[in-house]
Amino acid sequence: MKSLNFLIFCALGYSASAQTNSVSPYSRFGLGDTYHQLNARQVGMGGASLATYDALNINFLNPASYTDLQLTTFNVGFEGSLINQIQENPSITVSNNRSGMRDLSVGVPLTKWWGSAVALVPYSFKGYEISSSRSALSDTNVSITDRFSGDGGLNSIIWGNAFKVAEGLSIGVNAQYVFGSIRENTIIDYRNESFFDTRLEEESQISGLLFKAGAKYQYQLPNDRFISAGLNFQNASSLQSDNLSYQYTLSGVSPVDTLKGGSTTSGEFNIGSEFGFGLSYGAQASGAMQPSWGVNVDYKSTNGADFRRPDGSGELLNAYQLNVGSFLTPSQSFKKLERSTNFFTNVEYRIGGFYEKMPFQLSDTDLYNYGITFGLGLPIKQRSQAPGEFKVSTVNIGVMAGRRGSLENGLIQEEYLSFYLAVTFNDKWFIDYKYR
């Protein structure tokens, strides 16, 4: 009878160069915890953003959206999370946290029909420490503890372009260069001094290109209403990997004999295709830069079963996700507030939720990730501007409260509260000022 307990690998302060920022045993699977790549505004709306119109924020989930940008946009975003990890048998509760920069991006409307954006964002995080106890098959009086640990992660640089090909219709594509390293260790610990322990250390240096295509169509309805549809598709791809491994015996913590030393092999991590479809319905007054209110729904699916490691093994399954969200700015939505200068009537209020089937199954148990979100868009007052000058700055706040995993069959359930903070600057470039 196996008993499972875990120790969490704690990591703080993720940046573009600091890789480790997962504190989850579920990051052991695949390339780790895949980052959702949502900006703080999208977080507040449950992640539903494939079809939404947004002239002031960069939407990397749908590359066709860059034609929506009306001003040059710069965004920097951060995340901080509080996580409780719970197991019932044996009874264990661990509290942890993580934090770091999550988004550094720039988007530019190059022409009326061409928009472009570039970003540095995380791709995945890996960070865990797990132990599992069992008895030796040859002698049930000999106890063995299997220890598994991992850290590292992958970053990515995204460059996307979108083109307006007809009235209301845009298409686009992202080229995403993924790079980084992940490290995983396995120790077979004999709880008997008559046996040497065995340790396997593996490191994979990973890099490669991923491409995501997108399309979006918006149809104008009477009374300033609109309805829009958006979709994205990422084809099955592969990432190149140089894999280094060491295997040796231990006496306590000291190496005794190398069983397999310094072997390096090249291979590929194969990643399954992804598809998403979304709808958005809302209102946008004629001449207004942003919609006054909107309701969004997204559905996304991932072919996780196509995932393969360089050795040909694969532990992921197909997964799906449903996202819903809405937003409202009171001063733009209610006539009696149109002329209001009250700060809170000019704030954009957001709410949403999500439900996800995770891409793996443990102990014959399907695992799910679900939660609710809230958000605010706080406008920053601008100084006096020159004739023709137009600037907008916003502090975007997103809060995500969720639960993933399961308490069934000795598994681990995670309850988390994540805070997202981003500052977005919008400016009109290429203006020749005669007076300042």
CSV table of N, CA, C and O in Angstrom, one decimal, residues 351-426:
chain,number,residue,atom,x,y,z
A,351,ILE,N,-16.1,40.7,-14.2
A,351,ILE,CA,-16.4,39.5,-13.5
A,351,ILE,C,-16.4,38.3,-14.5
A,351,ILE,O,-16.6,38.5,-15.7
A,352,GLY,N,-16.0,37.1,-14.0
A,352,GLY,CA,-16.0,35.9,-14.9
A,352,GLY,C,-15.8,34.7,-14.1
A,352,GLY,O,-15.7,34.6,-12.9
A,353,GLY,N,-15.7,33.6,-14.8
A,353,GLY,CA,-15.4,32.3,-14.3
A,353,GLY,C,-14.9,31.3,-15.3
A,353,GLY,O,-14.9,31.6,-16.5
A,354,PHE,N,-14.3,30.2,-14.9
A,354,PHE,CA,-13.7,29.2,-15.8
A,354,PHE,C,-13.9,27.8,-15.2
A,354,PHE,O,-14.0,27.6,-14.0
A,355,TYR,N,-13.9,26.8,-16.1
A,355,TYR,CA,-14.0,25.4,-15.8
A,355,TYR,C,-13.1,24.7,-16.7
A,355,TYR,O,-13.3,24.7,-17.9
A,356,GLU,N,-12.1,23.9,-16.2
A,356,GLU,CA,-11.2,23.2,-17.0
A,356,GLU,C,-11.0,21.8,-16.6
A,356,GLU,O,-10.8,21.5,-15.5
A,357,LYS,N,-11.0,20.9,-17.6
A,357,LYS,CA,-10.6,19.5,-17.4
A,357,LYS,C,-9.1,19.5,-17.6
A,357,LYS,O,-8.6,19.8,-18.7
A,358,MET,N,-8.3,19.1,-16.6
A,358,MET,CA,-6.9,19.1,-16.7
A,358,MET,C,-6.4,18.0,-17.6
A,358,MET,O,-7.1,16.9,-17.8
A,359,PRO,N,-5.2,18.1,-18.2
A,359,PRO,CA,-4.7,17.1,-19.2
A,359,PRO,C,-4.0,15.9,-18.7
A,359,PRO,O,-3.1,15.4,-19.3
A,360,PHE,N,-4.5,15.4,-17.5
A,360,PHE,CA,-3.9,14.1,-17.0
A,360,PHE,C,-4.9,13.5,-16.0
A,360,PHE,O,-5.8,14.2,-15.5
A,361,GLN,N,-4.7,12.2,-15.8
A,361,GLN,CA,-5.6,11.4,-14.9
A,361,GLN,C,-4.7,10.7,-13.9
A,361,GLN,O,-3.7,10.0,-14.4
A,362,LEU,N,-5.0,10.7,-12.6
A,362,LEU,CA,-4.2,10.1,-11.6
A,362,LEU,C,-5.1,9.1,-10.8
A,362,LEU,O,-6.2,9.5,-10.4
A,363,SER,N,-4.6,7.9,-10.5
A,363,SER,CA,-5.4,7.0,-9.8
A,363,SER,C,-6.8,6.8,-10.3
A,363,SER,O,-7.8,6.8,-9.6
A,364,ASP,N,-6.9,6.8,-11.6
A,364,ASP,CA,-8.2,6.6,-12.3
A,364,ASP,C,-9.2,7.8,-12.0
A,364,ASP,O,-10.4,7.6,-12.1
A,365,THR,N,-8.6,8.9,-11.7
A,365,THR,CA,-9.4,10.1,-11.3
A,365,THR,C,-9.2,11.2,-12.2
A,365,THR,O,-8.0,11.7,-12.4
A,366,ASP,N,-10.2,11.7,-12.9
A,366,ASP,CA,-10.1,12.9,-13.7
A,366,ASP,C,-9.9,14.1,-12.8
A,366,ASP,O,-10.6,14.2,-11.7
A,367,LEU,N,-9.1,15.1,-13.2
A,367,LEU,CA,-8.8,16.2,-12.4
A,367,LEU,C,-9.3,17.5,-13.1
A,367,LEU,O,-9.2,17.6,-14.3
A,368,TYR,N,-9.8,18.4,-12.3
A,368,TYR,CA,-10.4,19.7,-12.8
A,368,TYR,C,-9.9,20.9,-12.1
A,368,TYR,O,-9.4,20.8,-11.0
A,369,ASN,N,-9.9,22.0,-12.8
A,369,ASN,CA,-9.5,23.3,-12.3
A,369,ASN,C,-10.6,24.3,-12.6
A,369,ASN,O,-11.0,24.5,-13.8
A,370,TYR,N,-11.2,24.9,-11.6
A,370,TYR,CA,-12.3,25.8,-11.8
A,370,TYR,C,-12.2,27.0,-10.8
A,370,TYR,O,-11.6,26.9,-9.7
A,371,GLY,N,-12.9,28.1,-11.1
A,371,GLY,CA,-12.8,29.2,-10.2
A,371,GLY,C,-13.6,30.4,-10.8
A,371,GLY,O,-14.2,30.4,-11.8
A,372,ILE,N,-13.6,31.5,-10.0
A,372,ILE,CA,-14.2,32.8,-10.4
A,372,ILE,C,-13.2,33.9,-10.4
A,372,ILE,O,-12.1,33.7,-9.7
A,373,THR,N,-13.5,34.9,-11.1
A,373,THR,CA,-12.5,36.0,-11.2
A,373,THR,C,-13.2,37.4,-11.1
A,373,THR,O,-14.4,37.5,-11.3
A,374,PHE,N,-12.5,38.4,-10.7
A,374,PHE,CA,-13.0,39.7,-10.6
A,374,PHE,C,-11.9,40.7,-11.1
A,374,PHE,O,-10.7,40.3,-11.1
A,375,GLY,N,-12.3,41.9,-11.6
A,375,GLY,CA,-11.2,42.8,-12.0
A,375,GLY,C,-11.7,44.2,-12.1
A,375,GLY,O,-12.9,44.5,-12.1
A,376,LEU,N,-10.8,45.1,-12.1
A,376,LEU,CA,-11.0,46.6,-12.2
A,376,LEU,C,-10.0,47.2,-13.2
A,376,LEU,O,-8.9,46.8,-13.3
A,377,GLY,N,-10.5,48.1,-14.0
A,377,GLY,CA,-9.7,49.0,-14.8
A,377,GLY,C,-9.7,50.4,-14.3
A,377,GLY,O,-10.7,51.1,-14.5
A,378,LEU,N,-8.6,50.8,-13.6
A,378,LEU,CA,-8.6,52.1,-13.0
A,378,LEU,C,-7.9,53.1,-13.9
A,378,LEU,O,-6.7,53.0,-14.1
A,379,PRO,N,-8.6,54.1,-14.4
A,379,PRO,CA,-8.0,55.1,-15.2
A,379,PRO,C,-7.1,56.0,-14.5
A,379,PRO,O,-7.3,56.4,-13.3
A,380,ILE,N,-5.9,56.4,-15.1
A,380,ILE,CA,-5.0,57.3,-14.5
A,380,ILE,C,-5.2,58.7,-15.2
A,380,ILE,O,-5.1,58.8,-16.4
A,381,LYS,N,-5.3,59.7,-14.3
A,381,LYS,CA,-5.5,61.0,-14.9
A,381,LYS,C,-4.3,61.5,-15.6
A,381,LYS,O,-3.2,61.4,-15.1
A,382,GLN,N,-4.5,62.1,-16.8
A,382,GLN,CA,-3.4,62.6,-17.6
A,382,GLN,C,-3.2,64.1,-17.3
A,382,GLN,O,-4.1,64.8,-17.0
A,383,ARG,N,-1.9,64.5,-17.5
A,383,ARG,CA,-1.6,65.9,-17.5
A,383,ARG,C,-2.2,66.6,-18.7
A,383,ARG,O,-2.7,65.9,-19.6
A,384,SER,N,-2.1,67.9,-18.8
A,384,SER,CA,-2.5,68.6,-20.0
A,384,SER,C,-1.8,68.2,-21.2
A,384,SER,O,-0.6,68.0,-21.2
A,385,GLN,N,-2.5,68.0,-22.3
A,385,GLN,CA,-1.9,67.4,-23.5
A,385,GLN,C,-1.9,68.5,-24.6
A,385,GLN,O,-2.7,69.4,-24.6
A,386,ALA,N,-0.9,68.3,-25.5
A,386,ALA,CA,-0.8,69.2,-26.6
A,386,ALA,C,-1.9,69.0,-27.6
A,386,ALA,O,-2.5,67.9,-27.6
A,387,PRO,N,-2.2,70.0,-28.5
A,387,PRO,CA,-3.2,69.8,-29.5
A,387,PRO,C,-2.9,68.5,-30.4
A,387,PRO,O,-1.8,68.3,-30.8
A,388,GLY,N,-3.9,67.7,-30.5
A,388,GLY,CA,-3.8,66.4,-31.3
A,388,GLY,C,-3.2,65.3,-30.5
A,388,GLY,O,-3.2,64.1,-30.9
A,389,GLU,N,-2.7,65.6,-29.3
A,389,GLU,CA,-2.1,64.5,-28.5
A,389,GLU,C,-3.2,63.7,-27.7
A,389,GLU,O,-4.2,64.3,-27.3
A,390,PHE,N,-2.9,62.4,-27.7
A,390,PHE,CA,-3.9,61.6,-27.0
A,390,PHE,C,-3.2,60.5,-26.2
A,390,PHE,O,-2.5,59.7,-26.8
A,391,LYS,N,-3.4,60.4,-24.9
A,391,LYS,CA,-2.8,59.4,-24.1
A,391,LYS,C,-3.8,58.8,-23.1
A,391,LYS,O,-4.7,59.6,-22.6
A,392,VAL,N,-3.7,57.5,-22.9
A,392,VAL,CA,-4.5,56.9,-21.9
A,392,VAL,C,-3.6,55.9,-21.1
A,392,VAL,O,-2.8,55.2,-21.6
A,393,SER,N,-3.8,56.0,-19.8
A,393,SER,CA,-3.1,55.1,-18.9
A,393,SER,C,-4.1,54.4,-18.0
A,393,SER,O,-5.0,55.1,-17.5
A,394,THR,N,-3.9,53.1,-17.7
A,394,THR,CA,-4.8,52.4,-16.9
A,394,THR,C,-4.0,51.4,-16.0
A,394,THR,O,-3.0,50.8,-16.4
A,395,VAL,N,-4.5,51.3,-14.7
A,395,VAL,CA,-4.0,50.3,-13.8
A,395,VAL,C,-5.1,49.2,-13.9
A,395,VAL,O,-6.2,49.4,-13.5
A,396,ASN,N,-4.7,48.0,-14.3
A,396,ASN,CA,-5.6,46.9,-14.4
A,396,ASN,C,-5.3,45.9,-13.3
A,396,ASN,O,-4.2,45.5,-13.0
A,397,ILE,N,-6.4,45.5,-12.6
A,397,ILE,CA,-6.3,44.6,-11.5
A,397,ILE,C,-7.2,43.4,-11.7
A,397,ILE,O,-8.3,43.5,-12.1
A,398,GLY,N,-6.6,42.2,-11.6
A,398,GLY,CA,-7.4,41.0,-11.7
A,398,GLY,C,-7.2,40.1,-10.5
A,398,GLY,O,-6.1,40.0,-10.0
A,399,VAL,N,-8.3,39.4,-10.1
A,399,VAL,CA,-8.2,38.5,-8.9
A,399,VAL,C,-8.8,37.2,-9.4
A,399,VAL,O,-9.9,37.2,-10.0
A,400,MET,N,-8.1,36.1,-9.1
A,400,MET,CA,-8.6,34.8,-9.5
A,400,MET,C,-8.6,33.9,-8.3
A,400,MET,O,-7.6,33.7,-7.6
A,401,ALA,N,-9.8,33.3,-7.9
A,401,ALA,CA,-9.9,32.4,-6.8
A,401,ALA,C,-10.4,31.1,-7.4
A,401,ALA,O,-11.4,31.0,-8.0
A,402,GLY,N,-9.5,30.0,-7.2
A,402,GLY,CA,-9.9,28.7,-7.8
A,402,GLY,C,-9.4,27.5,-7.0
A,402,GLY,O,-8.8,27.6,-5.9
A,403,ARG,N,-9.8,26.4,-7.5
A,403,ARG,CA,-9.5,25.1,-6.9
A,403,ARG,C,-9.1,24.1,-8.0
A,403,ARG,O,-9.8,24.1,-9.1
A,404,ARG,N,-8.1,23.3,-7.8
A,404,ARG,CA,-7.8,22.3,-8.8
A,404,ARG,C,-7.3,21.0,-8.1
A,404,ARG,O,-6.8,21.1,-7.0
A,405,GLY,N,-7.4,19.9,-8.8
A,405,GLY,CA,-7.0,18.6,-8.2
A,405,GLY,C,-8.2,18.0,-7.6
A,405,GLY,O,-9.3,18.3,-7.8
A,406,SER,N,-7.9,17.0,-6.7
A,406,SER,CA,-8.9,16.2,-6.0
A,406,SER,C,-8.4,15.7,-4.7
A,406,SER,O,-7.2,15.4,-4.6
A,407,LEU,N,-9.3,15.4,-3.8
A,407,LEU,CA,-9.0,14.8,-2.5
A,407,LEU,C,-9.2,13.3,-2.6
A,407,LEU,O,-8.9,12.5,-1.7
A,408,GLU,N,-9.8,12.8,-3.7
A,408,GLU,CA,-10.1,11.4,-3.9
A,408,GLU,C,-8.8,10.6,-4.1
A,408,GLU,O,-7.8,11.0,-4.6
A,409,ASN,N,-8.8,9.3,-3.6
A,409,ASN,CA,-7.7,8.4,-3.8
A,409,ASN,C,-6.4,8.9,-3.4
A,409,ASN,O,-5.4,8.6,-4.1
A,410,GLY,N,-6.3,9.6,-2.3
A,410,GLY,CA,-5.0,10.1,-1.8
A,410,GLY,C,-4.4,11.2,-2.6
A,410,GLY,O,-3.2,11.4,-2.5
A,411,LEU,N,-5.1,11.8,-3.5
A,411,LEU,CA,-4.6,12.9,-4.3
A,411,LEU,C,-4.5,14.2,-3.6
A,411,LEU,O,-5.0,14.4,-2.5
A,412,ILE,N,-4.0,15.2,-4.3
A,412,ILE,CA,-3.8,16.5,-3.7
A,412,ILE,C,-4.7,17.6,-4.3
A,412,ILE,O,-4.9,17.6,-5.5
A,413,GLN,N,-5.3,18.4,-3.5
A,413,GLN,CA,-6.2,19.5,-4.0
A,413,GLN,C,-5.5,20.8,-3.6
A,413,GLN,O,-5.0,21.0,-2.5
A,414,GLU,N,-5.5,21.7,-4.6
A,414,GLU,CA,-4.9,23.0,-4.4
A,414,GLU,C,-6.0,24.1,-4.5
A,414,GLU,O,-6.9,24.1,-5.3
A,415,GLU,N,-6.0,24.9,-3.5
A,415,GLU,CA,-6.9,26.1,-3.4
A,415,GLU,C,-6.0,27.3,-3.5
A,415,GLU,O,-5.0,27.5,-2.8
A,416,TYR,N,-6.3,28.2,-4.5
A,416,TYR,CA,-5.4,29.3,-4.7
A,416,TYR,C,-6.1,30.6,-4.9
A,416,TYR,O,-7.3,30.7,-5.3
A,417,LEU,N,-5.4,31.7,-4.5
A,417,LEU,CA,-5.9,33.1,-4.7
A,417,LEU,C,-4.8,33.9,-5.4
A,417,LEU,O,-3.8,34.1,-4.8
A,418,SER,N,-5.1,34.3,-6.6
A,418,SER,CA,-4.0,34.9,-7.4
A,418,SER,C,-4.4,36.4,-7.7
A,418,SER,O,-5.6,36.7,-8.0
A,419,PHE,N,-3.4,37.3,-7.5
A,419,PHE,CA,-3.6,38.7,-7.8
A,419,PHE,C,-2.8,39.1,-9.0
A,419,PHE,O,-1.6,38.8,-9.0
A,420,TYR,N,-3.4,39.8,-9.9
A,420,TYR,CA,-2.7,40.3,-11.1
A,420,TYR,C,-2.7,41.8,-11.1
A,420,TYR,O,-3.8,42.4,-11.0
A,421,LEU,N,-1.6,42.4,-11.3
A,421,LEU,CA,-1.5,43.9,-11.4
A,421,LEU,C,-0.7,44.3,-12.7
A,421,LEU,O,0.4,43.7,-12.9
A,422,ALA,N,-1.3,45.1,-13.5
A,422,ALA,CA,-0.6,45.6,-14.7
A,422,ALA,C,-0.8,47.1,-14.9
A,422,ALA,O,-1.9,47.6,-14.6
A,423,VAL,N,0.1,47.7,-15.5
A,423,VAL,CA,0.0,49.1,-15.8
A,423,VAL,C,0.1,49.2,-17.4
A,423,VAL,O,1.1,48.6,-17.9
A,424,THR,N,-0.9,49.8,-18.0
A,424,THR,CA,-0.9,49.9,-19.4
A,424,THR,C,-0.9,51.3,-19.8
A,424,THR,O,-1.6,52.2,-19.3
A,425,PHE,N,0.1,51.6,-20.7
A,425,PHE,CA,0.2,53.0,-21.2
A,425,PHE,C,-0.1,53.0,-22.7
A,425,PHE,O,0.4,52.2,-23.5
A,426,ASN,N,-1.0,53.9,-23.1
A,426,ASN,CA,-1.4,54.0,-24.5
A,426,ASN,C,-1.1,55.4,-25.0
A,426,ASN,O,-1.4,56.4,-24.3
